[in-house]
Amino acid sequence: MKRIVTIQDISCFGKCSLTVALPVISAMGIEAAIIPTAVLSTHTGGFKDFTFRDLTSDITPIANHWKSFDLKFNGIYTGYLGSKEQINIVSSFFDSFKTSDTKIIVDPVLGDNGKFYTGFDKDFADEMKKLAGKADIIVPNLTETSFLLNIPYRETYAEDEAKELLVRLCELGCSTAVITGIRYKDNLQGAMAYDSKSDNFYSSFSKHINKSFHGTGDIFSSVLSGSCMLTDNFQNALDTAVQFTYKCMEATLPIMDEHYYGTAFELCLGELNSAAKKLQ
Ligand code: PXL
């Protein structure tokens, strides 16, 4: 059985980070170990006055305990990190736990719609850039791409321009870059990727849904991380992540009013389980 450790916060209500990664990775038949980096009452997108308990000082003792019985991981997947100090500690975790069989997936969570999430700034993005450089795969959205590359945010790119961004993202040091939330030909949305080792580009699109859903980035990254544990066929892994994210948005549409804070991925976990079995 494959094992991923995912390192990100617990937002107690709101369906993102660990409350997405745990069920999604588990539904793929992969063991999910976690390191919670902080406990928030809600996510920071759209809620005011959320609580935030920093767990930075717990990360290294957890890692040390795991080392004491030689725990190993097929995947290390990081998401929302709360401070530059946390990024540095996670970077040391990579050094300590990466083996020749470990894939590191960094979702450089910084912002959306051209803006930083509450509490993040350029300094934080510069630190995240270094962590991204140590990953095998990074999964920024277009906003995060602009912060990682120090370029102005744009909502749309021609195919050649997107390819150029992917190449520049790989120059940060990662082998594969995936940009999420790319619009294509008016009615499509999905992801484009570049594997700098094989010099191959990939893309995968679904129908565009003209609504904004919170937490889809975490759903996408969790499925892509899981898929990369199950297959070496990157196109299949990308398709699985794009299609499942689309299914979740489609399932949320009829209940958007009550579900303004997140995406109803739970309704689709059965399908994910079947898709994961087909990947192997
Ligand atoms: O979905 C990314 C995410 C994770 N964790 C926290 C967040 C967000 C995005 O808003 O606020 C706490």
Tab-separated table of C-alpha atoms and ligand atoms in Angstrom:
chain	number	residue	atom	x	y	z
A	1	MET	CA	0.000	0.000	0.000
A	2	LYS	CA	1.303	3.455	-0.906
A	3	ARG	CA	1.696	6.064	1.821
A	4	ILE	CA	1.592	9.864	1.518
A	5	VAL	CA	2.298	12.332	4.282
A	6	THR	CA	0.468	15.578	3.735
A	7	ILE	CA	1.601	18.689	5.566
A	8	GLN	CA	-0.906	21.544	5.795
A	9	ASP	CA	-3.394	23.189	8.151
A	10	ILE	CA	-6.681	21.949	9.550
A	11	SER	CA	-9.411	24.466	8.800
A	12	CYS	CA	-12.046	23.026	11.131
A	13	PHE	CA	-14.920	24.217	8.960
A	14	GLY	CA	-14.847	25.098	5.279
A	15	LYS	CA	-13.551	22.054	3.435
A	16	CYS	CA	-9.984	22.722	2.375
A	17	SER	CA	-6.459	21.566	3.189
A	18	LEU	CA	-6.464	18.507	5.502
A	19	THR	CA	-10.249	18.051	5.617
A	20	VAL	CA	-10.016	17.579	1.832
A	21	ALA	CA	-6.650	15.803	1.523
A	22	LEU	CA	-7.381	13.083	4.101
A	23	PRO	CA	-10.679	11.791	2.662
A	24	VAL	CA	-9.574	12.239	-0.957
A	25	ILE	CA	-6.247	10.404	-0.605
A	26	SER	CA	-7.897	7.684	1.515
A	27	ALA	CA	-10.651	7.183	-1.089
A	28	MET	CA	-7.884	6.439	-3.611
A	29	GLY	CA	-6.746	3.481	-1.503
A	30	ILE	CA	-3.635	5.320	-0.306
A	31	GLU	CA	-2.656	5.707	3.334
A	32	ALA	CA	-2.646	9.355	4.416
A	33	ALA	CA	-0.405	10.395	7.289
A	34	ILE	CA	-0.694	14.043	8.292
A	35	ILE	CA	1.250	16.817	9.918
A	36	PRO	CA	-1.172	19.596	10.850
A	37	THR	CA	0.680	22.911	10.688
A	38	ALA	CA	-2.036	25.026	12.301
A	39	VAL	CA	-5.626	24.770	13.474
A	40	LEU	CA	-8.001	27.450	12.188
A	41	SER	CA	-11.711	27.704	12.964
A	42	THR	CA	-12.372	28.229	9.225
A	43	HIS	CA	-10.319	28.879	6.112
A	44	THR	CA	-9.271	32.469	5.483
A	45	GLY	CA	-11.218	32.948	2.248
A	46	GLY	CA	-14.437	34.775	3.044
A	47	PHE	CA	-14.680	34.253	6.820
A	48	LYS	CA	-13.856	37.019	9.281
A	49	ASP	CA	-12.471	36.639	12.822
A	50	PHE	CA	-11.232	33.064	12.335
A	51	THR	CA	-9.057	31.587	15.092
A	52	PHE	CA	-5.484	30.470	14.296
A	53	ARG	CA	-3.392	28.192	16.500
A	54	ASP	CA	0.116	27.830	15.218
A	55	LEU	CA	1.565	24.284	15.490
A	56	THR	CA	5.038	25.074	14.129
A	57	SER	CA	6.752	23.816	17.275
A	58	ASP	CA	5.090	20.384	16.878
A	59	ILE	CA	6.392	19.674	13.369
A	60	THR	CA	10.021	18.781	14.182
A	61	PRO	CA	9.169	16.570	17.204
A	62	ILE	CA	6.660	14.646	15.046
A	63	ALA	CA	9.317	14.203	12.343
A	64	ASN	CA	11.919	13.109	14.922
A	65	HIS	CA	9.560	10.529	16.381
A	66	TRP	CA	8.869	9.140	12.901
A	67	LYS	CA	12.601	8.952	12.164
A	68	SER	CA	13.121	6.955	15.365
A	69	PHE	CA	11.230	4.020	13.808
A	70	ASP	CA	12.354	4.687	10.234
A	71	LEU	CA	8.954	5.624	8.813
A	72	LYS	CA	9.040	6.048	5.020
A	73	PHE	CA	6.750	7.747	2.525
A	74	ASN	CA	6.064	7.255	-1.184
A	75	GLY	CA	4.822	10.820	-1.350
A	76	ILE	CA	5.213	14.077	0.578
A	77	TYR	CA	2.487	16.553	-0.326
A	78	THR	CA	2.448	20.066	1.124
A	79	GLY	CA	-0.281	22.692	0.934
A	80	TYR	CA	-1.098	25.816	2.941
A	81	LEU	CA	1.798	26.733	5.249
A	82	GLY	CA	1.330	29.521	7.778
A	83	SER	CA	4.738	31.226	8.025
A	84	LYS	CA	8.227	31.469	6.533
A	85	GLU	CA	9.527	29.536	9.533
A	86	GLN	CA	7.138	26.697	8.702
A	87	ILE	CA	8.354	26.652	5.113
A	88	ASN	CA	11.946	26.252	6.371
A	89	ILE	CA	10.997	23.426	8.711
A	90	VAL	CA	9.113	21.660	5.901
A	91	SER	CA	12.167	22.106	3.673
A	92	SER	CA	14.273	20.251	6.284
A	93	PHE	CA	11.560	17.574	6.444
A	94	PHE	CA	12.087	17.024	2.695
A	95	ASP	CA	15.850	16.599	3.236
A	96	SER	CA	15.273	14.156	6.022
A	97	PHE	CA	12.507	11.993	4.473
A	98	LYS	CA	13.125	12.051	0.719
A	99	THR	CA	14.378	8.736	-0.645
A	100	SER	CA	14.881	7.690	-4.271
A	101	ASP	CA	11.259	6.372	-4.173
A	102	THR	CA	9.669	9.517	-2.715
A	103	LYS	CA	7.819	12.047	-4.862
A	104	ILE	CA	7.491	15.533	-3.405
A	105	ILE	CA	4.415	17.507	-4.445
A	106	VAL	CA	4.278	21.178	-3.407
A	107	ASP	CA	1.070	23.118	-3.814
A	108	PRO	CA	2.469	26.638	-3.292
A	109	VAL	CA	-0.685	28.019	-1.653
A	110	LEU	CA	-0.386	31.813	-1.855
A	111	GLY	CA	-3.615	33.267	-3.217
A	112	ASP	CA	-6.331	33.337	-5.840
A	113	ASN	CA	-7.984	35.768	-8.258
A	114	GLY	CA	-4.806	37.853	-8.463
A	115	LYS	CA	-4.588	38.450	-4.693
A	116	PHE	CA	-2.667	36.996	-1.757
A	117	TYR	CA	-4.682	35.100	0.857
A	118	THR	CA	-4.890	36.960	4.199
A	119	GLY	CA	-1.493	37.099	5.899
A	120	PHE	CA	0.680	36.346	2.850
A	121	ASP	CA	2.965	38.796	1.009
A	122	LYS	CA	5.875	38.936	-1.451
A	123	ASP	CA	8.410	37.892	1.198
A	124	PHE	CA	6.378	34.781	1.932
A	125	ALA	CA	6.070	34.049	-1.799
A	126	ASP	CA	9.879	34.296	-2.151
A	127	GLU	CA	10.292	31.661	0.571
A	128	MET	CA	7.671	29.439	-1.080
A	129	LYS	CA	9.639	29.765	-4.317
A	130	LYS	CA	12.604	28.030	-2.630
A	131	LEU	CA	10.375	25.197	-1.390
A	132	ALA	CA	8.888	24.833	-4.885
A	133	GLY	CA	12.442	24.444	-6.206
A	134	LYS	CA	12.910	21.303	-4.086
A	135	ALA	CA	9.724	19.602	-5.315
A	136	ASP	CA	9.266	16.971	-7.998
A	137	ILE	CA	5.887	18.463	-8.907
A	138	ILE	CA	4.427	21.905	-8.175
A	139	VAL	CA	0.766	22.810	-8.645
A	140	PRO	CA	0.243	26.594	-8.662
A	141	ASN	CA	-2.897	28.322	-9.958
A	142	LEU	CA	-2.481	31.360	-12.230
A	143	THR	CA	-2.296	33.757	-9.276
A	144	GLU	CA	0.404	31.694	-7.590
A	145	THR	CA	2.242	31.398	-10.908
A	146	SER	CA	2.386	35.194	-11.149
A	147	PHE	CA	3.704	35.493	-7.572
A	148	LEU	CA	6.298	32.729	-8.093
A	149	LEU	CA	7.551	34.294	-11.333
A	150	ASN	CA	7.229	37.948	-10.241
A	151	ILE	CA	5.010	38.800	-13.187
A	152	PRO	CA	1.687	40.675	-13.241
A	153	TYR	CA	-1.421	38.516	-12.810
A	154	ARG	CA	-3.430	37.737	-15.948
A	155	GLU	CA	-6.536	35.597	-16.293
A	156	THR	CA	-5.873	34.268	-19.768
A	157	TYR	CA	-2.874	33.096	-21.732
A	158	ALA	CA	-2.408	31.795	-25.258
A	159	GLU	CA	-1.137	28.219	-25.400
A	160	ASP	CA	2.447	29.232	-26.247
A	161	GLU	CA	2.515	31.775	-23.435
A	162	ALA	CA	1.280	29.172	-20.947
A	163	LYS	CA	4.018	26.787	-22.113
A	164	GLU	CA	6.598	29.496	-21.532
A	165	LEU	CA	5.289	30.004	-17.966
A	166	LEU	CA	5.573	26.264	-17.322
A	167	VAL	CA	9.185	26.209	-18.499
A	168	ARG	CA	9.985	29.196	-16.272
A	169	LEU	CA	8.321	27.511	-13.281
A	170	CYS	CA	10.544	24.446	-13.797
A	171	GLU	CA	13.557	26.782	-13.773
A	172	LEU	CA	12.780	27.292	-10.056
A	173	GLY	CA	14.209	23.765	-9.668
A	174	CYS	CA	11.224	21.382	-9.723
A	175	SER	CA	11.040	18.685	-12.423
A	176	THR	CA	7.369	19.102	-13.278
A	177	ALA	CA	5.158	22.187	-13.132
A	178	VAL	CA	1.374	22.062	-13.402
A	179	ILE	CA	-0.667	25.255	-13.760
A	180	THR	CA	-4.284	24.854	-12.634
A	181	GLY	CA	-7.344	26.909	-13.497
A	182	ILE	CA	-6.362	27.539	-17.134
A	183	ARG	CA	-9.177	28.624	-19.435
A	184	TYR	CA	-9.129	27.379	-23.023
A	185	LYS	CA	-11.324	28.101	-26.049
A	186	ASP	CA	-14.111	29.888	-24.086
A	187	ASN	CA	-15.842	26.736	-22.866
A	188	LEU	CA	-12.999	24.679	-21.371
A	189	GLN	CA	-10.991	24.833	-18.146
A	190	GLY	CA	-8.294	22.605	-16.728
A	191	ALA	CA	-4.569	22.272	-16.279
A	192	MET	CA	-1.389	22.372	-18.354
A	193	ALA	CA	1.889	20.768	-17.322
A	194	TYR	CA	5.533	20.471	-18.330
A	195	ASP	CA	7.957	17.725	-17.390
A	196	SER	CA	11.408	19.267	-17.763
A	197	LYS	CA	13.163	15.871	-17.534
A	198	SER	CA	11.405	14.381	-20.570
A	199	ASP	CA	10.702	17.784	-22.193
A	200	ASN	CA	7.007	16.847	-22.557
A	201	PHE	CA	4.002	19.137	-22.268
A	202	TYR	CA	0.609	17.871	-21.091
A	203	SER	CA	-2.849	19.371	-20.906
A	204	SER	CA	-6.234	18.240	-19.699
A	205	PHE	CA	-9.508	20.144	-19.862
A	206	SER	CA	-13.122	19.761	-18.797
A	207	LYS	CA	-16.169	21.906	-19.498
A	208	HIS	CA	-15.878	25.382	-17.983
A	209	ILE	CA	-18.333	26.148	-15.180
A	210	ASN	CA	-18.731	29.894	-14.776
A	211	LYS	CA	-18.816	29.923	-10.967
A	212	SER	CA	-16.162	30.179	-8.305
A	213	PHE	CA	-15.741	27.216	-5.914
A	214	HIS	CA	-13.579	27.303	-2.792
A	215	GLY	CA	-11.222	24.372	-2.181
A	216	THR	CA	-10.971	23.070	-5.734
A	217	GLY	CA	-7.197	23.656	-5.725
A	218	ASP	CA	-6.854	21.336	-2.720
A	219	ILE	CA	-9.093	18.723	-4.336
A	220	PHE	CA	-7.017	18.865	-7.527
A	221	SER	CA	-3.639	18.663	-5.745
A	222	SER	CA	-4.790	15.814	-3.491
A	223	VAL	CA	-6.007	13.744	-6.467
A	224	LEU	CA	-2.900	14.514	-8.519
A	225	SER	CA	-0.676	13.525	-5.576
A	226	GLY	CA	-2.603	10.279	-5.132
A	227	SER	CA	-2.629	9.540	-8.855
A	228	CYS	CA	1.138	9.999	-9.125
A	229	MET	CA	1.533	7.295	-6.470
A	230	LEU	CA	-0.547	4.879	-8.564
A	231	THR	CA	0.798	5.439	-12.080
A	232	ASP	CA	3.875	6.764	-13.898
A	233	ASN	CA	1.628	7.839	-16.775
A	234	PHE	CA	1.468	11.573	-16.068
A	235	GLN	CA	-1.251	12.248	-18.666
A	236	ASN	CA	-3.544	9.737	-16.931
A	237	ALA	CA	-2.765	11.239	-13.529
A	238	LEU	CA	-3.545	14.751	-14.805
A	239	ASP	CA	-6.789	13.614	-16.473
A	240	THR	CA	-7.922	11.927	-13.244
A	241	ALA	CA	-7.338	15.111	-11.230
A	242	VAL	CA	-9.014	17.404	-13.788
A	243	GLN	CA	-12.025	15.135	-14.263
A	244	PHE	CA	-12.590	14.577	-10.544
A	245	THR	CA	-12.328	18.310	-9.794
A	246	TYR	CA	-14.887	18.970	-12.531
A	247	LYS	CA	-17.242	16.270	-11.142
A	248	CYS	CA	-17.052	17.889	-7.687
A	249	MET	CA	-17.922	21.334	-9.085
A	250	GLU	CA	-20.786	19.867	-11.105
A	251	ALA	CA	-22.128	18.090	-8.006
A	252	THR	CA	-21.917	21.313	-5.975
A	253	LEU	CA	-23.828	23.450	-8.521
A	254	PRO	CA	-27.380	22.484	-7.388
A	255	ILE	CA	-26.494	23.205	-3.728
A	256	MET	CA	-24.331	26.319	-4.252
A	257	ASP	CA	-26.414	28.502	-1.921
A	258	GLU	CA	-25.918	26.329	1.142
A	259	HIS	CA	-22.385	25.411	0.045
A	260	TYR	CA	-20.937	28.902	-0.529
A	261	TYR	CA	-17.839	27.972	1.579
A	262	GLY	CA	-16.586	24.847	-0.199
A	263	THR	CA	-17.001	22.128	-2.802
A	264	ALA	CA	-19.164	19.041	-2.164
A	265	PHE	CA	-16.443	16.520	-3.028
A	266	GLU	CA	-17.993	13.916	-0.678
A	267	LEU	CA	-20.705	13.248	-3.255
A	268	CYS	CA	-18.084	12.006	-5.729
A	269	LEU	CA	-15.694	9.941	-3.589
A	270	GLY	CA	-17.149	6.643	-4.864
A	271	GLU	CA	-16.286	7.621	-8.433
A	272	LEU	CA	-12.786	8.605	-7.312
A	273	ASN	CA	-12.285	5.189	-5.765
A	274	SER	CA	-13.166	3.565	-9.111
A	275	ALA	CA	-10.970	5.988	-11.082
A	276	ALA	CA	-8.010	5.248	-8.773
A	277	LYS	CA	-8.419	1.503	-9.323
A	278	LYS	CA	-8.336	2.037	-13.086
A	279	LEU	CA	-5.047	3.944	-12.827
A	280	GLN	CA	-3.131	0.966	-11.490
B	1	PXL	O1	-7.532	26.128	0.001
B	1	PXL	C1	-6.346	26.677	0.392
B	1	PXL	C2	-6.383	27.114	1.837
B	1	PXL	C3	-5.894	26.280	2.822
B	1	PXL	N1	-5.887	26.633	4.117
B	1	PXL	C4	-6.371	27.821	4.516
B	1	PXL	C5	-6.897	28.707	3.572
B	1	PXL	C6	-6.900	28.346	2.191
B	1	PXL	C7	-7.450	29.255	1.213
B	1	PXL	O2	-8.117	30.198	1.495
B	1	PXL	O3	-7.384	29.879	3.957
B	1	PXL	C8	-6.369	28.193	5.956
